[in-house]
Amino acid sequence: MSCNEIRVNLPAYINDELTAAASERVQKHVAACPACSKRLVSERTLKRELQEQFGVPLPSPDFHSRVLSSARGTVSSGSGWSHRALGGAIAAALALGIGLGIFLNPGSVIDEDAPVVALSQSDADESATGIAEPVEKTVRLAFHSGEALENVTLTLELPPNVEVASWPGQHQLSWQVSLDAGENVLSLPLKLLFPGSGELVARLETGDRQKTFRAPIPDYPQQTAEDPES
Amino acid sequence: MAIFPFKPSKSRRFDALVQPHLDAMYRFAYRLAGQQQDAEDLVQDVVVKLFPKLDELESVDQLRPWLNRVVYRQFIDQVRRKNRQGDRPLTELIGSEGQADWLDSLESDSVGPDLQLEQSRLGPALERVMMTLTPDQRTLLLLHDVDGWRQEDIAEVLDIPLGTVKSRLHRCRAALRKKLQRELEPTVPAGRVGE
């Protein structure tokens, strides 16, 4: 490799972007060639000086938050994305015939920044296999919050005929959660143990603020298969 | 208390994807725009544009170069709008150029003068010389030499052939060395010439 070729490759060599073989060729040549060795020192000096003089200033301290919130803000205020999404969840619920939805009442404890919850059924076991057979139904809870909230306690209260699939036998469950500004969706697998009435109570608490939402439990499937022996 | 398995919201998914790349996007935008505020605004415009395209973002394998490409296109669009120059390429970076094998066309002295640089003398001279380069040449040089972008990365983001990047970088550096040499040569006061 000629001196000229070596010198052309020096910046890439310094930038550590040559292949191992090419890098080794440069190293060997530079070790044996005083002129190219000086050129390497010179290139390194130039790079170091450029780095010192042409660094990029740090962005504003609120750069990340401002940029990310502007993206969310534009969409939610401009096109009503959040409300459309929430409406979609409710529409899906109506299509399945369970029509569950709860909204905050005006003047509630968490006021306009408070989460709104919508409850919809997204999946259901349509089979009716017999009397008092547990039936799983997955419901979607969509909490709409006007602001990001940390350290929110979410408590679910379930009637005696319902439990969460992952926590059998428990009818009151609490979790520590964070809510994003906008929609927060939870798929909750419920197990309907037997027919019954009742409601799902969801309570959100953060600091001294608290809000309770209530939604009817999905119906226990009616028996559709006829028993020939009955 | 258990951790409640919320499905991450759209905002959270978007933030998780984009936030790790914001600083890199800003640094690239700064190289293009040359001003902190303009760079921040450029990134903000891009992020606002991308928010509704979360699904597309989630399908991208190499997000950083992809995001930087969007930054670059947004920058070019803005410059075009400002200058009302239609389809005419505004920068050398996006201009077309035949680059079959750039190494073949190099003259023997094309790597620039054999300038021995002493750091202590470079300071103001280097700044003056850099300002004589076109913004595109400066950007290219700084992306590579200061920000450590590999030539392949530059080619990918700017959507130009690798050979073109190499040749332009090479010519930038040769021009820089030549101009630096002139700057650093000892000058003879005009009144004393011929004495």
Coordinates of C-alpha atoms in Angstrom, one line a residue:
Chain A
M1 CA 0.0 0.0 0.0
S2 CA 1.4 3.4 -1.0
C3 CA 1.8 6.3 1.4
N4 CA -1.0 8.1 -0.5
E5 CA -3.4 5.2 0.1
I6 CA -2.4 5.0 3.8
R7 CA -2.9 8.8 4.3
V8 CA -6.4 8.6 2.7
N9 CA -7.3 5.9 5.2
L10 CA -5.9 7.6 8.3
P11 CA -9.1 9.4 9.3
A12 CA -11.1 6.2 9.1
Y13 CA -8.3 4.5 10.9
I14 CA -8.4 7.0 13.7
N15 CA -12.2 6.7 13.7
D16 CA -11.8 3.0 14.2
E17 CA -13.9 2.0 11.2
L18 CA -11.4 0.1 9.2
T19 CA -11.5 -3.7 9.0
A20 CA -9.0 -5.5 11.2
A21 CA -6.9 -6.4 8.2
A22 CA -6.9 -2.8 6.8
S23 CA -6.2 -1.4 10.2
E24 CA -3.2 -3.7 10.6
R25 CA -1.9 -2.7 7.2
V26 CA -2.0 1.0 8.3
Q27 CA -0.3 0.2 11.6
K28 CA 2.5 -1.7 9.9
H29 CA 3.1 1.0 7.3
V30 CA 3.0 3.9 9.9
A31 CA 5.5 2.0 12.1
A32 CA 7.9 1.8 9.2
C33 CA 7.3 5.2 7.6
P34 CA 8.3 8.4 9.4
A35 CA 6.4 10.6 7.1
C36 CA 3.1 8.8 7.5
S37 CA 3.8 8.5 11.2
K38 CA 4.0 12.3 11.4
R39 CA 0.9 12.5 9.3
L40 CA -1.0 10.3 11.7
V41 CA 0.0 12.6 14.6
S42 CA -1.1 15.6 12.5
E43 CA -4.5 14.0 11.8
R44 CA -5.0 13.2 15.4
T45 CA -4.2 16.7 16.4
L46 CA -6.7 18.0 13.8
K47 CA -9.4 15.7 15.1
R48 CA -8.8 16.6 18.7
E49 CA -8.8 20.3 17.9
L50 CA -12.0 20.0 15.9
Q51 CA -13.6 18.1 18.8
E52 CA -12.6 20.9 21.2
Q53 CA -13.8 23.7 19.1
F54 CA -16.9 22.3 17.5
G55 CA -18.7 20.4 20.1
V56 CA -22.4 20.5 20.3
P57 CA -23.9 22.5 23.1
L58 CA -26.3 20.7 25.4
P59 CA -30.0 21.1 24.6
S60 CA -32.3 23.0 27.0
P61 CA -32.9 21.2 30.3
D62 CA -36.5 20.6 29.4
F63 CA -35.8 19.5 25.9
H64 CA -36.9 15.9 26.4
S65 CA -40.1 16.7 28.2
R66 CA -41.0 19.5 26.0
V67 CA -40.5 17.6 22.8
L68 CA -42.4 14.5 24.0
S69 CA -45.2 16.4 25.5
S70 CA -45.6 18.5 22.4
A71 CA -46.1 15.3 20.4
R72 CA -48.8 14.1 22.7
G73 CA -50.4 17.5 23.0
T74 CA -50.7 18.1 19.4
V75 CA -52.4 14.8 18.8
S76 CA -54.8 14.9 21.7
S77 CA -55.9 18.5 21.3
G78 CA -55.7 18.6 17.6
S79 CA -57.5 15.4 16.6
G80 CA -59.1 14.2 19.7
W81 CA -57.2 11.0 19.6
S82 CA -57.8 10.1 23.2
H83 CA -61.5 10.5 23.0
R84 CA -61.7 8.7 19.8
A85 CA -59.8 5.7 21.3
L86 CA -62.0 5.8 24.3
G87 CA -65.1 5.9 22.2
G88 CA -63.8 3.0 20.2
A89 CA -63.5 0.9 23.3
I90 CA -67.1 1.7 24.2
A91 CA -68.3 1.1 20.7
A92 CA -66.7 -2.3 20.8
A93 CA -68.4 -3.1 24.1
L94 CA -71.8 -2.1 22.7
A95 CA -71.2 -4.4 19.7
L96 CA -70.7 -7.3 22.1
G97 CA -73.9 -6.3 23.9
I98 CA -72.5 -5.5 27.3
G99 CA -72.2 -1.8 27.0
L100 CA -70.2 -0.9 30.0
G101 CA -68.8 2.6 30.4
I102 CA -68.3 5.0 33.2
F103 CA -67.3 8.6 33.1
L104 CA -66.4 11.0 35.7
N105 CA -69.1 13.2 37.1
P106 CA -68.4 17.0 36.8
G107 CA -67.0 18.3 40.0
S108 CA -65.5 15.1 41.1
V109 CA -62.6 14.9 43.5
I110 CA -59.9 14.7 40.9
D111 CA -61.7 17.3 38.7
E112 CA -60.8 17.7 35.1
D113 CA -57.4 16.0 35.4
A114 CA -58.9 12.9 36.8
P115 CA -58.9 9.6 35.0
V116 CA -62.0 8.5 33.1
V117 CA -62.6 4.8 33.1
A118 CA -64.3 2.8 30.4
L119 CA -65.0 -0.9 30.8
S120 CA -65.5 -3.1 27.9
Q121 CA -65.6 -6.8 27.1
S122 CA -62.9 -7.8 24.6
D123 CA -63.0 -11.5 24.8
A124 CA -65.5 -14.0 26.1
D125 CA -65.9 -17.6 26.4
E126 CA -69.1 -18.1 24.6
S127 CA -69.5 -21.7 25.5
A128 CA -72.0 -22.7 28.1
T129 CA -70.9 -25.9 29.5
G130 CA -73.2 -26.4 32.4
I131 CA -74.6 -25.0 35.5
A132 CA -72.3 -23.0 37.7
E133 CA -69.2 -23.7 35.5
P134 CA -66.8 -20.8 36.0
V135 CA -66.6 -18.7 32.9
E136 CA -63.8 -16.4 32.0
K137 CA -64.4 -13.1 30.5
T138 CA -61.7 -10.6 29.7
V139 CA -62.7 -7.0 30.2
R140 CA -60.8 -3.9 29.2
L141 CA -60.5 -1.1 31.6
A142 CA -59.5 2.1 30.0
F143 CA -58.5 4.8 32.4
H144 CA -58.2 8.2 30.8
S145 CA -56.1 10.6 32.8
G146 CA -55.5 14.2 32.0
E147 CA -52.1 14.1 33.4
A148 CA -49.4 11.6 34.3
L149 CA -49.8 10.4 37.8
E150 CA -47.4 8.4 39.9
N151 CA -48.0 6.3 43.0
V152 CA -51.7 5.8 42.4
T153 CA -53.4 3.0 44.3
L154 CA -55.9 1.1 42.3
T155 CA -58.3 -1.0 44.3
L156 CA -60.8 -3.4 42.7
E157 CA -63.7 -4.8 44.6
L158 CA -65.6 -7.7 43.1
P159 CA -68.9 -9.3 44.0
P160 CA -68.9 -12.8 45.5
N161 CA -69.6 -14.5 42.1
V162 CA -66.6 -12.9 40.4
E163 CA -62.8 -13.1 40.9
V164 CA -59.8 -12.2 38.9
A165 CA -58.4 -15.3 37.2
S166 CA -54.9 -14.8 38.6
W167 CA -56.1 -14.2 42.2
P168 CA -58.7 -16.9 43.0
G169 CA -60.7 -16.4 46.1
Q170 CA -60.0 -12.7 46.4
H171 CA -62.6 -10.1 46.0
Q172 CA -60.6 -7.1 46.9
L173 CA -57.3 -6.4 45.3
S174 CA -55.0 -3.4 45.3
W175 CA -52.1 -2.4 43.2
Q176 CA -49.7 0.5 43.1
V177 CA -49.7 1.9 39.6
S178 CA -48.6 4.8 37.5
L179 CA -50.9 6.5 35.0
D180 CA -49.8 8.1 31.8
A181 CA -51.4 11.2 30.5
G182 CA -53.9 9.9 28.1
E183 CA -55.3 6.4 28.0
N184 CA -54.2 3.6 30.2
V185 CA -55.5 0.2 29.3
L186 CA -55.7 -2.9 31.3
S187 CA -57.0 -6.3 30.2
L188 CA -58.5 -7.9 33.2
P189 CA -59.3 -11.6 33.0
L190 CA -62.4 -12.1 35.2
K191 CA -63.8 -15.5 36.2
L192 CA -67.5 -15.5 36.6
L193 CA -68.1 -18.3 39.1
F194 CA -71.8 -18.5 38.9
P195 CA -74.7 -16.3 37.8
G196 CA -75.3 -13.3 39.9
S197 CA -75.6 -9.6 40.0
G198 CA -73.2 -7.1 41.2
E199 CA -70.8 -4.5 40.1
L200 CA -67.1 -4.0 39.8
V201 CA -65.8 -1.2 41.9
A202 CA -62.6 0.5 40.9
R203 CA -61.1 3.1 43.2
L204 CA -58.2 5.3 42.4
E205 CA -56.3 7.1 45.1
T206 CA -53.4 9.4 44.9
G207 CA -52.3 11.6 47.8
D208 CA -55.5 13.1 49.2
R209 CA -57.4 12.6 45.9
Q210 CA -59.7 9.6 45.4
K211 CA -62.2 8.6 42.8
T212 CA -64.5 5.6 42.7
F213 CA -65.9 4.1 39.5
R214 CA -68.6 1.4 39.3
A215 CA -69.4 -0.9 36.4
P216 CA -71.8 -3.8 36.0
I217 CA -70.2 -7.2 35.8
P218 CA -70.6 -8.9 32.4
D219 CA -73.6 -11.3 32.3
Y220 CA -73.0 -14.9 33.0
P221 CA -73.7 -16.7 29.7
Q222 CA -77.2 -18.2 29.4
Q223 CA -77.5 -21.9 28.7
T224 CA -77.9 -22.3 25.0
A225 CA -77.3 -26.0 24.6
E226 CA -80.4 -28.1 25.3
D227 CA -80.0 -31.0 27.6
P228 CA -81.7 -34.0 25.9
E229 CA -82.2 -35.7 29.2
S230 CA -84.1 -32.8 30.8
Chain B
M1 CA -49.0 -5.0 46.4
A2 CA -48.5 -6.5 43.0
I3 CA -47.4 -4.6 40.0
F4 CA -50.5 -4.1 37.9
P5 CA -50.1 -5.3 34.4
F6 CA -51.2 -2.2 32.5
K7 CA -50.8 -2.4 28.8
P8 CA -48.4 0.5 28.1
S9 CA -50.3 3.4 26.7
K10 CA -49.5 4.8 23.3
S11 CA -47.6 7.7 24.9
R12 CA -45.5 5.4 27.1
R13 CA -44.7 3.2 24.1
F14 CA -43.7 6.2 22.0
D15 CA -41.6 7.7 24.8
A16 CA -39.8 4.4 25.4
L17 CA -39.0 4.1 21.8
V18 CA -38.0 7.7 21.0
Q19 CA -36.6 9.2 24.2
P20 CA -33.3 7.1 24.1
H21 CA -32.5 8.7 20.7
L22 CA -33.5 12.3 21.4
D23 CA -30.0 13.5 22.3
A24 CA -28.5 11.9 19.2
M25 CA -31.3 13.4 17.0
Y26 CA -30.6 16.8 18.6
R27 CA -26.8 16.5 18.0
F28 CA -27.4 15.6 14.3
A29 CA -30.0 18.4 14.0
Y30 CA -27.5 20.8 15.5
R31 CA -25.0 19.8 12.8
L32 CA -27.6 20.5 10.2
A33 CA -29.2 23.6 11.5
G34 CA -26.1 25.1 13.3
Q35 CA -28.2 26.7 16.1
Q36 CA -29.4 25.2 19.4
Q37 CA -32.9 26.5 19.1
D38 CA -33.3 25.6 15.5
A39 CA -32.0 22.1 16.3
E40 CA -34.4 21.6 19.1
D41 CA -37.3 22.9 16.9
L42 CA -36.3 20.5 14.2
V43 CA -36.3 17.5 16.5
Q44 CA -39.6 18.6 17.9
D45 CA -41.2 18.9 14.5
V46 CA -40.0 15.4 13.7
V47 CA -41.3 13.9 16.9
V48 CA -44.7 15.5 16.5
K49 CA -44.8 14.1 13.0
L50 CA -43.9 10.6 14.2
F51 CA -46.3 10.3 17.1
P52 CA -49.2 9.1 15.0
K53 CA -46.9 6.6 13.3
L54 CA -46.1 4.6 16.4
D55 CA -46.9 1.3 14.7
E56 CA -44.4 2.0 12.0
L57 CA -41.8 3.0 14.5
E58 CA -42.2 -0.2 16.4
S59 CA -41.5 -2.2 13.3
V60 CA -38.2 -0.5 12.6
D61 CA -35.1 -2.6 13.4
Q62 CA -32.4 0.1 13.6
L63 CA -34.3 3.1 15.0
R64 CA -31.4 5.6 15.4
P65 CA -30.4 5.8 11.7
W66 CA -34.0 5.7 10.7
L67 CA -34.8 8.6 13.0
N68 CA -31.9 10.6 11.8
R69 CA -33.0 10.0 8.2
V70 CA -36.3 11.6 9.2
V71 CA -34.5 14.5 10.8
Y72 CA -32.5 15.0 7.7
R73 CA -35.5 14.9 5.4
Q74 CA -37.4 17.3 7.6
F75 CA -34.4 19.6 7.5
I76 CA -34.2 19.5 3.7
D77 CA -38.0 20.1 3.5
Q78 CA -37.7 23.1 5.7
V79 CA -34.8 24.6 3.8
R80 CA -36.6 24.0 0.5
R81 CA -39.7 25.7 1.8
K82 CA -37.7 28.6 3.1
N83 CA -35.7 29.1 -0.1
R84 CA -38.5 28.2 -2.5
Q85 CA -36.1 26.3 -4.7
G86 CA -38.4 23.5 -5.7
D87 CA -36.6 20.3 -6.6
R88 CA -33.2 21.8 -7.0
P89 CA -30.8 20.1 -4.6
L90 CA -29.8 22.6 -2.0
T91 CA -26.8 20.9 -0.6
E92 CA -23.9 19.0 -1.9
L93 CA -24.8 16.3 0.4
I94 CA -27.9 15.4 -1.6
G95 CA -26.6 16.4 -5.0
S96 CA -25.8 13.6 -7.5
E97 CA -22.3 13.0 -8.5
G98 CA -20.6 10.2 -10.4
Q99 CA -18.4 8.4 -8.0
A100 CA -17.2 5.2 -9.7
D101 CA -14.0 4.7 -7.8
W102 CA -12.8 7.9 -6.2
L103 CA -9.5 6.5 -5.2
D104 CA -8.6 5.9 -8.8
S105 CA -9.0 9.6 -9.6
L106 CA -6.8 10.9 -6.8
E107 CA -3.7 12.8 -7.6
S108 CA -0.5 12.0 -5.8
D109 CA -0.8 15.1 -3.6
S110 CA -4.6 14.9 -3.2
V111 CA -4.4 14.1 0.5
G112 CA -3.5 17.7 1.1
P113 CA -0.2 19.3 2.1
D114 CA 2.0 17.5 4.5
L115 CA 1.1 20.0 7.2
Q116 CA 2.6 19.4 10.6
L117 CA -0.1 20.7 12.9
E118 CA 0.7 22.1 16.3
Q119 CA -2.3 22.2 18.5
S120 CA -1.2 25.5 20.1
R121 CA -1.3 27.3 16.8
L122 CA -4.5 25.9 15.5
G123 CA -7.2 27.5 17.6
P124 CA -8.5 30.6 15.8
A125 CA -7.0 29.6 12.5
L126 CA -9.0 26.4 12.4
E127 CA -12.2 28.2 13.2
R128 CA -11.6 30.7 10.4
V129 CA -10.8 28.0 7.9
M130 CA -13.8 25.9 8.9
M131 CA -16.0 28.9 8.3
T132 CA -14.7 29.1 4.7
L133 CA -16.0 25.6 4.0
T134 CA -19.6 25.3 2.8
P135 CA -22.1 24.3 5.5
D136 CA -22.4 20.9 3.9
Q137 CA -18.7 20.3 4.0
R138 CA -18.5 21.4 7.6
T139 CA -21.4 19.1 8.5
L140 CA -19.8 16.1 6.8
L141 CA -16.4 16.7 8.5
L142 CA -17.9 17.3 11.9
L143 CA -20.2 14.3 11.8
H144 CA -17.2 12.1 11.0
D145 CA -14.3 13.6 12.9
V146 CA -16.1 15.1 15.9
D147 CA -19.3 13.0 16.4
G148 CA -17.6 9.8 15.3
W149 CA -20.1 8.8 12.7
R150 CA -18.8 6.0 10.5
Q151 CA -18.7 6.7 6.8
E152 CA -21.3 3.9 6.3
D153 CA -23.6 5.6 8.8
I154 CA -23.3 8.9 7.0
A155 CA -24.1 7.3 3.7
E156 CA -27.1 5.5 5.1
V157 CA -28.6 8.6 6.8
L158 CA -27.9 11.0 4.0
D159 CA -29.0 8.3 1.5
I160 CA -25.9 8.7 -0.7
P161 CA -23.4 6.1 -1.9
L162 CA -20.6 5.2 0.5
G163 CA -18.0 6.2 -2.2
T164 CA -19.5 9.6 -2.4
V165 CA -19.2 10.1 1.3
K166 CA -15.6 9.0 1.2
S167 CA -14.7 11.2 -1.7
R168 CA -16.4 14.3 -0.2
L169 CA -14.8 13.7 3.2
H170 CA -11.5 13.3 1.6
R171 CA -11.9 16.5 -0.5
C172 CA -13.1 18.4 2.6
R173 CA -10.1 17.3 4.5
A174 CA -7.7 18.1 1.7
A175 CA -9.2 21.6 1.3
L176 CA -9.0 22.1 5.1
R177 CA -5.4 21.2 5.2
K178 CA -4.5 23.4 2.3
K179 CA -6.3 26.4 3.8
L180 CA -4.8 25.8 7.2
Q181 CA -1.4 25.7 5.7
R182 CA -2.0 29.1 4.1
E183 CA -3.4 30.4 7.4
L184 CA -0.4 29.2 9.4
E185 CA 2.3 30.3 7.0
P186 CA 4.3 33.2 8.4
T187 CA 3.2 36.4 6.8
V188 CA 5.6 39.1 5.7
P189 CA 4.4 42.7 6.4
A190 CA 3.6 44.3 3.0
G191 CA 5.8 47.4 3.7
R192 CA 8.8 45.3 4.2
V193 CA 8.6 43.3 1.0
G194 CA 11.7 43.8 -1.1
E195 CA 13.7 45.2 1.7

